[in-house]
Amino acid sequence: MKILNSDIKNIRSDFYKMKSASDLLDLLNISNNILFDKKARVISLSHLAYFVNPQRSSKFYKEFNIVKKSGKLRVIHAPETQLKILQKNLAFILQCVFEPHKAAYGFVWNKSIVDNAKQHLNKNYVFNIDLKDFFPSIEQGRIWKCLQLPPFSLETYPPKKTINVYPFKGSFVTSEKEVIEFTIPIERDIVLFDETNQDFIKYRNRFYDVNRQFKKAEDILSQQKKIQSFEHDYLQKVFELLPELFEPTPLDKISLPNIIASLCSYRIEVERYNEDKNLFELVRKSITPQGAPTSPIISNIVCQRLDYLLTGVANRFGLTYSRYADDITFSSKHNVYDRKGDFYQEVLRIIKQQKFAINEDKTRLQKNGYRKEVTGLLVNDTVNVQKRYIKDIRKWLYYWEEYGIEKANNFFATDIRNRKNDVNTSADLKHTLQGKLSYLGMVKGKNNSTYQKLNERFKKLTLDSRENHLNKVLNVLFTEGINSAMLIYNPIQSL
């Protein structure tokens, strides 16, 4: 469904009115109707509460591996269907509210990988940095903190519900019949939420401190009679009022930053560097899972400070800076990229300060006279794909034209397995070609002659496959009957 500017404005306006989990639920359902239209199913408060519960999080994600270009495996944690829908709506809401830093190009509306590459055209030097374990480096606590800052400015506690607690005055009588009066001081009205709330803990401890001092005074005044613990009774009455301060729904006890951060996180084992032991260790952390629809926008939110600081360094050294997800690029006419120089050391310090790490194996400086790449695209004179990319499309189209789709699929699968170091893959020729041609059209433009010729060959092959398949179905229908024809009819959807 087409998203209108008015939809974005309304979402943003409603976001700033949110005060509780119920308000967030209303906003999620509005987003659900925008994104899924007639397919949208109402999200309930119990549904939302179920996915916020960290005790059940192990059931929420399915883990699998995909093969990188290097042949190594990338671990993906894909959310189950209902959580995925919830996260898609939440991601849309956050995108409506948050505008990424101008240097961020990945996962940003109206920006592409091509726009990112264009920033570094015709430069003498292109310096690439890759952030190690990008998504798993972002922990739930950072998300929670960012949601309290502009432009979100969400409160860390639910809507304030207060009771007034006044200074307590009491007295006791000594053995000499002397009446001694005392006061438990309270400097202001206490704002109470639940027992995990920091304000509550602070003032509860204040009561207990006074109580301990009072007990100590009892020991010193040995003559006095047993002191009646009025303050204990007083505190007890305060605690009895706590249930009346909350709505009946437990989710409303949780702050909005906590709810959103929980929906965007998954607790798993990740690698962290232990400075004391000078080595990497596996620890359990709630992190941003690679595979969740919320992770891209969350990464841009968390990296806003990183982009701001690295842009400042780039300006100071006369460089161009951009970031596409975990790919950081600097470019310039002059060379300041010595690993021991001021520039690199400052970049290293900032990245470490922002809780990220550099993948040294993918850090490289590209100079004039050599092929220069930014996020896989050539940036020497114009933004372009590599020659091998087009050669692959031509080769696989030839397989299809010469041998037919079934045999071509076998040749294609062999090519992929060899390229991925014998890692098994379920790649499909038709869909791979479709994706590669779409990408080529984006990079070169739909009017580019190379793209148009290759795309016409693909469309002809697809049309021929459909016609051949339909003829086969009709032939079976007339010779073997409708039941046999139906058995081979469904595959037409994938041609």
Short mmCIF file of C-alpha atoms in Angstrom, two decimals:
data_model
loop_
_atom_site.label_atom_id
_atom_site.label_comp_id
_atom_site.label_asym_id
_atom_site.label_seq_id
_atom_site.Cartn_x
_atom_site.Cartn_y
_atom_site.Cartn_z
CA MET A 1 0.00 0.00 0.00
CA LYS A 2 1.25 3.49 -0.82
CA ILE A 3 2.27 5.48 2.26
CA LEU A 4 1.10 9.08 2.20
CA ASN A 5 2.87 12.06 3.74
CA SER A 6 -0.26 12.64 5.81
CA ASP A 7 0.13 9.12 7.26
CA ILE A 8 3.67 9.92 8.37
CA LYS A 9 2.63 13.24 9.92
CA ASN A 10 -0.26 11.63 11.80
CA ILE A 11 1.96 8.83 13.13
CA ARG A 12 4.53 11.38 14.29
CA SER A 13 1.86 13.51 15.97
CA ASP A 14 0.32 10.52 17.78
CA PHE A 15 3.76 9.32 18.89
CA TYR A 16 4.38 12.52 20.84
CA LYS A 17 1.03 12.09 22.60
CA MET A 18 1.88 8.61 23.86
CA LYS A 19 1.87 8.15 27.63
CA SER A 20 1.25 4.43 28.16
CA ALA A 21 1.40 0.96 26.65
CA SER A 22 -2.25 1.36 25.60
CA ASP A 23 -1.32 4.44 23.56
CA LEU A 24 1.52 2.52 21.89
CA LEU A 25 -0.90 -0.28 21.09
CA ASP A 26 -3.28 2.18 19.40
CA LEU A 27 -0.41 3.54 17.33
CA LEU A 28 0.73 0.04 16.33
CA ASN A 29 -2.77 -0.74 15.07
CA ILE A 30 -2.90 2.50 13.08
CA SER A 31 0.43 1.57 11.48
CA ASN A 32 -0.87 -1.96 10.90
CA ASN A 33 -3.79 -0.63 8.88
CA ILE A 34 -1.49 1.60 6.83
CA LEU A 35 1.06 -1.11 6.03
CA PHE A 36 -1.20 -4.14 5.63
CA ASP A 37 -4.58 -2.58 4.76
CA LYS A 38 -7.19 -5.34 4.39
CA LYS A 39 -4.75 -8.03 5.54
CA ALA A 40 -4.24 -6.26 8.87
CA ARG A 41 -5.31 -8.16 11.99
CA VAL A 42 -5.92 -6.29 15.23
CA ILE A 43 -3.00 -6.35 17.69
CA SER A 44 -4.24 -6.85 21.25
CA LEU A 45 -2.68 -5.69 24.51
CA SER A 46 -2.15 -9.31 25.58
CA HIS A 47 -0.44 -9.94 22.24
CA LEU A 48 1.91 -7.01 22.88
CA ALA A 49 2.56 -8.11 26.48
CA TYR A 50 3.42 -11.64 25.31
CA PHE A 51 6.30 -10.43 23.14
CA VAL A 52 7.60 -7.99 25.74
CA ASN A 53 8.05 -10.84 28.24
CA PRO A 54 11.80 -11.69 28.27
CA GLN A 55 11.09 -15.12 29.79
CA ARG A 56 9.55 -16.26 26.50
CA SER A 57 12.06 -14.64 24.14
CA SER A 58 13.79 -17.95 23.27
CA LYS A 59 10.60 -18.94 21.40
CA PHE A 60 10.45 -15.75 19.36
CA TYR A 61 13.32 -16.27 16.89
CA LYS A 62 14.50 -18.93 14.50
CA GLU A 63 18.25 -19.14 13.90
CA PHE A 64 19.77 -20.01 10.52
CA ASN A 65 22.88 -19.21 8.48
CA ILE A 66 23.39 -17.55 5.12
CA VAL A 67 26.58 -17.58 3.13
CA LYS A 68 28.66 -14.41 2.78
CA LYS A 69 30.64 -13.58 -0.36
CA SER A 70 33.74 -14.77 1.49
CA GLY A 71 32.17 -18.19 2.01
CA LYS A 72 31.84 -17.64 5.76
CA LEU A 73 28.49 -17.93 7.48
CA ARG A 74 26.35 -15.07 8.74
CA VAL A 75 23.99 -15.95 11.59
CA ILE A 76 20.44 -14.66 11.12
CA HIS A 77 17.81 -14.57 13.86
CA ALA A 78 14.45 -14.34 12.13
CA PRO A 79 11.45 -13.41 14.30
CA GLU A 80 8.38 -15.61 14.23
CA THR A 81 5.52 -14.34 12.07
CA GLN A 82 3.47 -12.42 14.66
CA LEU A 83 6.51 -10.74 16.19
CA LYS A 84 7.75 -9.87 12.71
CA ILE A 85 4.47 -8.07 11.95
CA LEU A 86 4.70 -6.24 15.26
CA GLN A 87 8.30 -5.20 14.53
CA LYS A 88 7.45 -4.03 11.01
CA ASN A 89 4.85 -1.69 12.47
CA LEU A 90 7.19 -0.49 15.19
CA ALA A 91 9.97 0.11 12.64
CA PHE A 92 7.58 2.18 10.53
CA ILE A 93 6.57 4.27 13.55
CA LEU A 94 10.21 4.92 14.48
CA GLN A 95 11.02 5.87 10.88
CA CYS A 96 8.19 8.40 10.90
CA VAL A 97 9.64 10.07 14.00
CA PHE A 98 13.40 9.75 13.46
CA GLU A 99 15.44 11.41 10.73
CA PRO A 100 18.87 9.76 10.44
CA HIS A 101 22.07 11.78 10.25
CA LYS A 102 22.76 13.12 6.75
CA ALA A 103 25.87 10.89 6.50
CA ALA A 104 23.77 7.72 6.98
CA TYR A 105 22.63 6.08 3.73
CA GLY A 106 21.67 2.54 4.73
CA PHE A 107 18.02 1.81 5.61
CA VAL A 108 17.03 5.44 5.00
CA TRP A 109 13.94 6.50 3.05
CA ASN A 110 14.76 7.95 -0.41
CA LYS A 111 18.44 6.98 -0.13
CA SER A 112 20.19 4.02 -1.71
CA ILE A 113 23.53 2.26 -1.97
CA VAL A 114 24.08 4.23 -5.17
CA ASP A 115 23.59 7.56 -3.35
CA ASN A 116 26.17 6.43 -0.82
CA ALA A 117 28.71 5.55 -3.51
CA LYS A 118 28.19 8.87 -5.34
CA GLN A 119 29.61 10.76 -2.36
CA HIS A 120 33.04 9.32 -3.13
CA LEU A 121 33.27 9.70 -6.92
CA ASN A 122 36.51 10.97 -8.49
CA LYS A 123 38.51 10.98 -5.25
CA ASN A 124 42.20 10.09 -5.20
CA TYR A 125 41.85 8.08 -2.01
CA VAL A 126 38.97 5.97 -0.70
CA PHE A 127 39.32 4.54 2.80
CA ASN A 128 36.92 1.76 3.86
CA ILE A 129 36.23 0.62 7.42
CA ASP A 130 33.94 -2.27 8.38
CA LEU A 131 32.39 -2.46 11.86
CA LYS A 132 32.74 -5.89 13.43
CA ASP A 133 29.51 -7.70 14.48
CA PHE A 134 27.50 -4.55 13.83
CA PHE A 135 23.97 -5.50 14.94
CA PRO A 136 25.03 -7.73 17.88
CA SER A 137 27.15 -4.81 19.17
CA ILE A 138 23.97 -2.82 19.88
CA GLU A 139 22.61 -3.82 23.28
CA GLN A 140 19.15 -3.27 24.71
CA GLY A 141 20.38 -0.69 27.23
CA ARG A 142 21.57 1.59 24.42
CA ILE A 143 18.21 1.40 22.69
CA TRP A 144 16.47 2.20 25.98
CA LYS A 145 18.70 5.24 26.52
CA CYS A 146 18.32 6.57 22.96
CA LEU A 147 14.53 6.46 23.26
CA GLN A 148 14.76 8.93 26.15
CA LEU A 149 16.65 11.43 23.98
CA PRO A 150 15.33 13.70 21.19
CA PRO A 151 13.51 13.25 18.91
CA PHE A 152 11.72 10.51 20.93
CA SER A 153 11.99 11.97 24.45
CA LEU A 154 10.02 9.12 26.01
CA GLU A 155 9.68 9.07 29.80
CA THR A 156 11.48 6.31 31.63
CA TYR A 157 8.44 5.61 33.78
CA PRO A 158 4.74 5.17 33.07
CA PRO A 159 2.37 8.14 33.57
CA LYS A 160 2.86 9.61 37.02
CA LYS A 161 0.27 8.54 39.58
CA THR A 162 0.91 10.09 42.95
CA ILE A 163 -0.13 9.86 46.55
CA ASN A 164 0.78 12.43 49.15
CA VAL A 165 2.89 11.24 52.06
CA TYR A 166 3.34 13.81 54.80
CA PRO A 167 5.92 14.03 57.61
CA PHE A 168 5.01 11.56 60.33
CA LYS A 169 4.91 12.79 63.92
CA GLY A 170 4.97 10.44 66.88
CA SER A 171 5.97 10.29 70.52
CA PHE A 172 7.03 7.93 73.27
CA VAL A 173 7.18 8.11 77.09
CA THR A 174 10.42 7.53 79.03
CA SER A 175 10.65 5.70 82.36
CA GLU A 176 10.68 9.13 84.01
CA LYS A 177 7.27 9.85 82.53
CA GLU A 178 8.85 12.33 80.09
CA VAL A 179 7.08 12.60 76.77
CA ILE A 180 9.51 12.77 73.83
CA GLU A 181 8.12 13.77 70.45
CA PHE A 182 9.77 12.88 67.14
CA THR A 183 9.21 13.47 63.42
CA ILE A 184 10.05 11.36 60.36
CA PRO A 185 10.86 14.11 57.85
CA ILE A 186 9.77 13.89 54.21
CA GLU A 187 10.94 16.81 52.11
CA ARG A 188 8.34 16.55 49.37
CA ASP A 189 5.43 14.49 48.17
CA ILE A 190 6.58 11.05 47.12
CA VAL A 191 5.88 9.93 43.54
CA LEU A 192 5.30 6.19 43.59
CA PHE A 193 5.15 3.81 40.64
CA ASP A 194 6.24 0.28 41.39
CA GLU A 195 8.96 -1.28 43.48
CA THR A 196 11.50 -1.23 40.63
CA ASN A 197 11.17 2.53 40.27
CA GLN A 198 14.27 4.44 41.32
CA ASP A 199 12.29 7.22 43.04
CA PHE A 200 10.39 4.65 45.03
CA ILE A 201 13.59 2.83 46.06
CA LYS A 202 15.21 6.12 47.04
CA TYR A 203 12.40 7.17 49.38
CA ARG A 204 11.79 3.68 50.71
CA ASN A 205 15.45 3.58 51.76
CA ARG A 206 15.02 7.00 53.33
CA PHE A 207 12.24 5.61 55.53
CA TYR A 208 14.36 2.64 56.50
CA ASP A 209 17.35 4.87 57.35
CA VAL A 210 15.17 6.92 59.72
CA ASN A 211 13.85 3.72 61.24
CA ARG A 212 17.38 2.42 61.90
CA GLN A 213 18.39 5.71 63.54
CA PHE A 214 15.30 5.54 65.73
CA LYS A 215 16.12 1.99 66.85
CA LYS A 216 19.65 3.11 67.69
CA ALA A 217 18.22 5.91 69.84
CA GLU A 218 16.22 3.27 71.72
CA ASP A 219 19.42 1.50 72.71
CA ILE A 220 20.98 4.72 73.98
CA LEU A 221 17.92 5.67 76.06
CA SER A 222 17.83 2.52 78.14
CA GLN A 223 15.41 4.05 80.62
CA GLN A 224 12.65 4.61 78.15
CA LYS A 225 9.82 2.20 77.69
CA LYS A 226 9.47 0.11 74.57
CA ILE A 227 9.11 2.50 71.69
CA GLN A 228 6.05 1.90 69.60
CA SER A 229 7.11 1.58 65.94
CA PHE A 230 4.67 4.13 64.61
CA GLU A 231 6.83 4.66 61.55
CA HIS A 232 6.52 0.97 60.70
CA ASP A 233 2.74 1.16 60.76
CA TYR A 234 2.88 4.34 58.72
CA LEU A 235 5.06 2.74 56.07
CA GLN A 236 2.78 -0.27 55.99
CA LYS A 237 -0.16 1.94 55.10
CA VAL A 238 1.87 3.50 52.28
CA PHE A 239 2.73 0.08 50.86
CA GLU A 240 -0.92 -1.00 51.05
CA LEU A 241 -1.80 1.87 48.73
CA LEU A 242 0.56 0.69 45.98
CA PRO A 243 -1.90 -1.60 44.11
CA GLU A 244 -4.35 1.28 43.77
CA LEU A 245 -1.78 3.29 41.83
CA PHE A 246 -1.75 1.04 38.79
CA GLU A 247 -4.05 0.08 35.97
CA PRO A 248 -5.12 -3.57 36.03
CA THR A 249 -2.94 -4.38 32.98
CA PRO A 250 0.61 -5.38 34.08
CA LEU A 251 2.07 -3.99 30.84
CA ASP A 252 1.18 -0.47 31.94
CA LYS A 253 3.69 -0.85 34.75
CA ILE A 254 6.48 -0.95 32.16
CA SER A 255 7.84 2.26 30.69
CA LEU A 256 7.57 2.91 26.94
CA PRO A 257 11.36 2.88 26.41
CA ASN A 258 11.48 -0.52 28.10
CA ILE A 259 8.61 -1.91 26.01
CA ILE A 260 10.09 -0.74 22.71
CA ALA A 261 13.64 -1.81 23.61
CA SER A 262 12.35 -5.26 24.61
CA LEU A 263 10.51 -5.70 21.30
CA CYS A 264 13.72 -4.86 19.43
CA SER A 265 16.07 -7.14 21.41
CA TYR A 266 16.92 -10.81 21.79
CA ARG A 267 19.05 -12.39 24.51
CA ILE A 268 21.78 -14.65 23.09
CA GLU A 269 25.47 -15.42 23.48
CA VAL A 270 27.69 -12.82 21.82
CA GLU A 271 31.38 -12.07 21.73
CA ARG A 272 32.69 -9.24 23.91
CA TYR A 273 36.22 -8.04 24.51
CA ASN A 274 37.44 -8.34 28.11
CA GLU A 275 40.07 -5.65 28.64
CA ASP A 276 41.22 -7.17 31.95
CA LYS A 277 41.95 -10.54 30.36
CA ASN A 278 42.93 -9.05 26.97
CA LEU A 279 40.76 -11.51 25.05
CA PHE A 280 37.29 -12.02 23.58
CA GLU A 281 34.72 -13.95 25.64
CA LEU A 282 31.22 -15.28 25.02
CA VAL A 283 28.63 -13.59 27.24
CA ARG A 284 24.82 -13.50 27.25
CA LYS A 285 23.42 -10.12 26.23
CA SER A 286 20.14 -8.73 24.96
CA ILE A 287 21.16 -7.43 21.55
CA THR A 288 19.71 -6.15 18.28
CA PRO A 289 19.17 -9.34 16.21
CA GLN A 290 20.23 -9.43 12.60
CA GLY A 291 17.00 -10.44 10.90
CA ALA A 292 14.51 -8.35 12.86
CA PRO A 293 12.67 -5.62 10.86
CA THR A 294 13.39 -3.14 13.67
CA SER A 295 17.17 -3.63 13.62
CA PRO A 296 17.97 -1.34 10.64
CA ILE A 297 16.22 1.74 12.04
CA ILE A 298 17.51 0.98 15.54
CA SER A 299 21.08 0.88 14.20
CA ASN A 300 20.67 4.35 12.67
CA ILE A 301 19.20 5.68 15.92
CA VAL A 302 22.08 4.31 17.99
CA CYS A 303 24.69 5.43 15.41
CA GLN A 304 23.47 9.04 15.31
CA ARG A 305 26.20 10.08 17.76
CA LEU A 306 28.81 8.04 15.86
CA ASP A 307 27.85 9.75 12.58
CA TYR A 308 27.99 13.17 14.22
CA LEU A 309 31.48 12.60 15.66
CA LEU A 310 32.94 11.01 12.52
CA THR A 311 31.51 13.80 10.36
CA GLY A 312 33.31 16.25 12.65
CA VAL A 313 36.60 14.38 12.17
CA ALA A 314 36.06 14.30 8.40
CA ASN A 315 35.46 18.07 8.31
CA ARG A 316 38.57 18.71 10.39
CA PHE A 317 40.76 16.73 7.99
CA GLY A 318 39.01 17.88 4.78
CA LEU A 319 37.41 14.51 3.96
CA THR A 320 34.04 13.17 2.81
CA TYR A 321 32.35 10.72 5.20
CA SER A 322 29.40 8.37 4.78
CA ARG A 323 28.07 5.23 6.45
CA TYR A 324 25.97 2.47 4.95
CA ALA A 325 25.02 0.19 7.87
CA ASP A 326 28.35 -1.22 9.07
CA ASP A 327 30.35 0.10 6.07
CA ILE A 328 32.15 3.36 6.84
CA THR A 329 33.84 5.29 4.02
CA PHE A 330 36.14 8.32 3.97
CA SER A 331 37.47 9.81 0.74
CA SER A 332 39.63 12.76 -0.29
CA LYS A 333 42.11 14.19 -2.78
CA HIS A 334 44.92 13.94 -0.20
CA ASN A 335 46.23 11.07 1.94
CA VAL A 336 45.76 11.25 5.72
CA TYR A 337 45.06 7.57 6.25
CA ASP A 338 48.26 6.32 7.87
CA ARG A 339 47.32 3.80 10.58
CA LYS A 340 49.58 5.54 13.11
CA GLY A 341 48.50 9.05 12.11
CA ASP A 342 46.22 11.47 13.97
CA PHE A 343 43.21 10.84 11.73
CA TYR A 344 43.07 7.07 12.09
CA GLN A 345 43.81 7.15 15.81
CA GLU A 346 40.98 9.64 16.36
CA VAL A 347 38.56 7.47 14.31
CA LEU A 348 39.66 4.42 16.29
CA ARG A 349 39.04 6.23 19.57
CA ILE A 350 35.54 7.39 18.56
CA ILE A 351 34.46 3.96 17.29
CA LYS A 352 35.66 2.33 20.51
CA GLN A 353 33.99 5.03 22.61
CA GLN A 354 30.70 4.30 20.82
CA LYS A 355 30.96 0.60 21.75
CA PHE A 356 31.85 -0.68 18.27
CA ALA A 357 34.96 -2.44 16.96
CA ILE A 358 36.76 -2.30 13.62
CA ASN A 359 37.11 -5.42 11.49
CA GLU A 360 40.77 -5.00 10.58
CA ASP A 361 40.57 -7.63 7.83
CA LYS A 362 38.15 -5.43 5.86
CA THR A 363 39.88 -2.08 6.43
CA ARG A 364 41.58 -0.93 3.24
CA LEU A 365 42.90 2.16 1.46
CA GLN A 366 42.23 2.41 -2.30
CA LYS A 367 44.31 4.76 -4.46
CA ASN A 368 44.30 6.20 -7.96
CA GLY A 369 45.39 3.75 -10.63
CA TYR A 370 43.47 0.94 -8.95
CA ARG A 371 39.83 -0.11 -8.83
CA LYS A 372 38.06 1.85 -6.08
CA GLU A 373 34.92 0.43 -4.45
CA VAL A 374 32.33 1.66 -1.99
CA THR A 375 29.88 -0.97 -0.66
CA GLY A 376 30.58 -3.15 -3.70
CA LEU A 377 30.14 -0.41 -6.33
CA LEU A 378 32.93 1.08 -8.45
CA VAL A 379 33.51 4.82 -7.91
CA ASN A 380 36.42 5.60 -10.25
CA ASP A 381 34.61 7.78 -12.82
CA THR A 382 30.96 6.84 -12.51
CA VAL A 383 29.08 4.62 -10.10
CA ASN A 384 29.04 1.18 -11.69
CA VAL A 385 28.87 -2.53 -10.97
CA GLN A 386 31.90 -4.73 -11.51
CA LYS A 387 32.41 -6.40 -14.90
CA ARG A 388 31.99 -9.82 -13.32
CA TYR A 389 28.48 -8.89 -12.22
CA ILE A 390 27.32 -8.39 -15.84
CA LYS A 391 29.29 -11.43 -17.04
CA ASP A 392 27.42 -13.61 -14.56
CA ILE A 393 24.03 -12.34 -15.77
CA ARG A 394 25.00 -13.02 -19.42
CA LYS A 395 26.33 -16.49 -18.60
CA TRP A 396 23.23 -17.54 -16.66
CA LEU A 397 20.87 -16.16 -19.32
CA TYR A 398 22.84 -18.21 -21.87
CA TYR A 399 22.41 -21.36 -19.76
CA TRP A 400 18.65 -20.81 -19.75
CA GLU A 401 18.44 -19.99 -23.48
CA GLU A 402 20.63 -22.93 -24.52
CA TYR A 403 19.57 -25.72 -22.15
CA GLY A 404 16.18 -24.79 -20.71
CA ILE A 405 15.29 -23.81 -17.17
CA GLU A 406 15.78 -27.18 -15.43
CA LYS A 407 19.27 -27.88 -16.75
CA ALA A 408 20.25 -24.22 -16.42
CA ASN A 409 19.26 -24.36 -12.75
CA ASN A 410 21.69 -27.26 -12.25
CA PHE A 411 24.56 -25.35 -13.92
CA PHE A 412 23.72 -22.28 -11.89
CA ALA A 413 23.66 -24.22 -8.60
CA THR A 414 27.09 -25.67 -9.38
CA ASP A 415 28.47 -22.17 -10.05
CA ILE A 416 27.13 -20.91 -6.73
CA ARG A 417 28.42 -23.88 -4.74
CA ASN A 418 31.91 -23.50 -6.20
CA ARG A 419 31.89 -19.77 -5.49
CA LYS A 420 30.70 -20.29 -1.90
CA ASN A 421 33.41 -22.83 -1.09
CA ASP A 422 31.12 -25.85 -1.43
CA VAL A 423 28.56 -24.49 1.05
CA ASN A 424 25.09 -25.83 0.18
CA THR A 425 22.71 -23.23 -1.17
CA SER A 426 19.11 -23.25 -2.36
CA ALA A 427 19.62 -20.36 -4.81
CA ASP A 428 17.11 -20.26 -7.67
CA LEU A 429 18.19 -19.08 -11.13
CA LYS A 430 15.04 -17.18 -12.09
CA HIS A 431 14.75 -15.24 -8.85
CA THR A 432 18.49 -14.57 -8.71
CA LEU A 433 18.44 -13.12 -12.24
CA GLN A 434 15.37 -11.06 -11.39
CA GLY A 435 17.12 -9.57 -8.35
CA LYS A 436 20.39 -8.93 -10.16
CA LEU A 437 18.66 -7.19 -13.06
CA SER A 438 16.66 -5.02 -10.67
CA TYR A 439 19.89 -4.01 -8.94
CA LEU A 440 21.62 -3.35 -12.28
CA GLY A 441 18.73 -1.10 -13.34
CA MET A 442 19.02 0.86 -10.10
CA VAL A 443 22.79 1.38 -10.51
CA LYS A 444 22.99 2.06 -14.26
CA GLY A 445 19.49 3.44 -14.74
CA LYS A 446 16.54 1.84 -16.53
CA ASN A 447 17.47 3.67 -19.76
CA ASN A 448 20.94 2.10 -19.89
CA SER A 449 21.34 -0.02 -23.05
CA THR A 450 23.17 -2.87 -21.30
CA TYR A 451 20.40 -3.19 -18.73
CA GLN A 452 17.65 -3.01 -21.37
CA LYS A 453 19.18 -5.74 -23.55
CA LEU A 454 19.71 -8.13 -20.66
CA ASN A 455 16.27 -7.44 -19.22
CA GLU A 456 14.58 -8.09 -22.59
CA ARG A 457 16.31 -11.49 -22.81
CA PHE A 458 15.10 -12.30 -19.31
CA LYS A 459 11.50 -11.25 -20.01
CA LYS A 460 11.43 -13.34 -23.19
CA LEU A 461 12.73 -16.42 -21.35
CA THR A 462 10.16 -15.94 -18.58
CA LEU A 463 7.32 -15.56 -21.06
CA ASP A 464 8.47 -18.61 -23.06
CA SER A 465 8.65 -20.65 -19.86
CA ARG A 466 5.11 -19.68 -18.95
CA GLU A 467 3.82 -20.58 -22.42
CA ASN A 468 5.68 -23.91 -22.49
CA HIS A 469 4.44 -24.79 -19.05
CA LEU A 470 0.85 -23.88 -19.91
CA ASN A 471 1.03 -26.01 -23.10
CA LYS A 472 2.32 -28.91 -21.01
CA VAL A 473 -0.58 -28.54 -18.56
CA LEU A 474 -3.13 -28.42 -21.39
CA ASN A 475 -1.59 -31.49 -23.03
CA VAL A 476 -1.83 -33.47 -19.77
CA LEU A 477 -5.39 -32.21 -19.28
CA PHE A 478 -6.55 -33.57 -22.63
CA THR A 479 -4.60 -36.86 -22.46
CA GLU A 480 -4.64 -37.81 -18.75
CA GLY A 481 -7.48 -35.79 -17.23
CA ILE A 482 -7.93 -32.88 -14.85
CA ASN A 483 -6.48 -34.59 -11.76
CA SER A 484 -3.12 -35.21 -13.45
CA ALA A 485 -3.12 -31.69 -14.90
CA MET A 486 -3.70 -30.14 -11.47
CA LEU A 487 -0.62 -31.92 -10.11
CA ILE A 488 1.64 -29.95 -12.44
CA TYR A 489 -0.41 -26.74 -12.62
CA ASN A 490 0.70 -25.06 -9.38
CA PRO A 491 4.38 -24.68 -10.37
CA ILE A 492 3.28 -22.14 -12.97
CA GLN A 493 3.15 -19.62 -10.12
CA SER A 494 6.93 -19.78 -9.76
CA LEU A 495 7.72 -19.33 -13.44
#
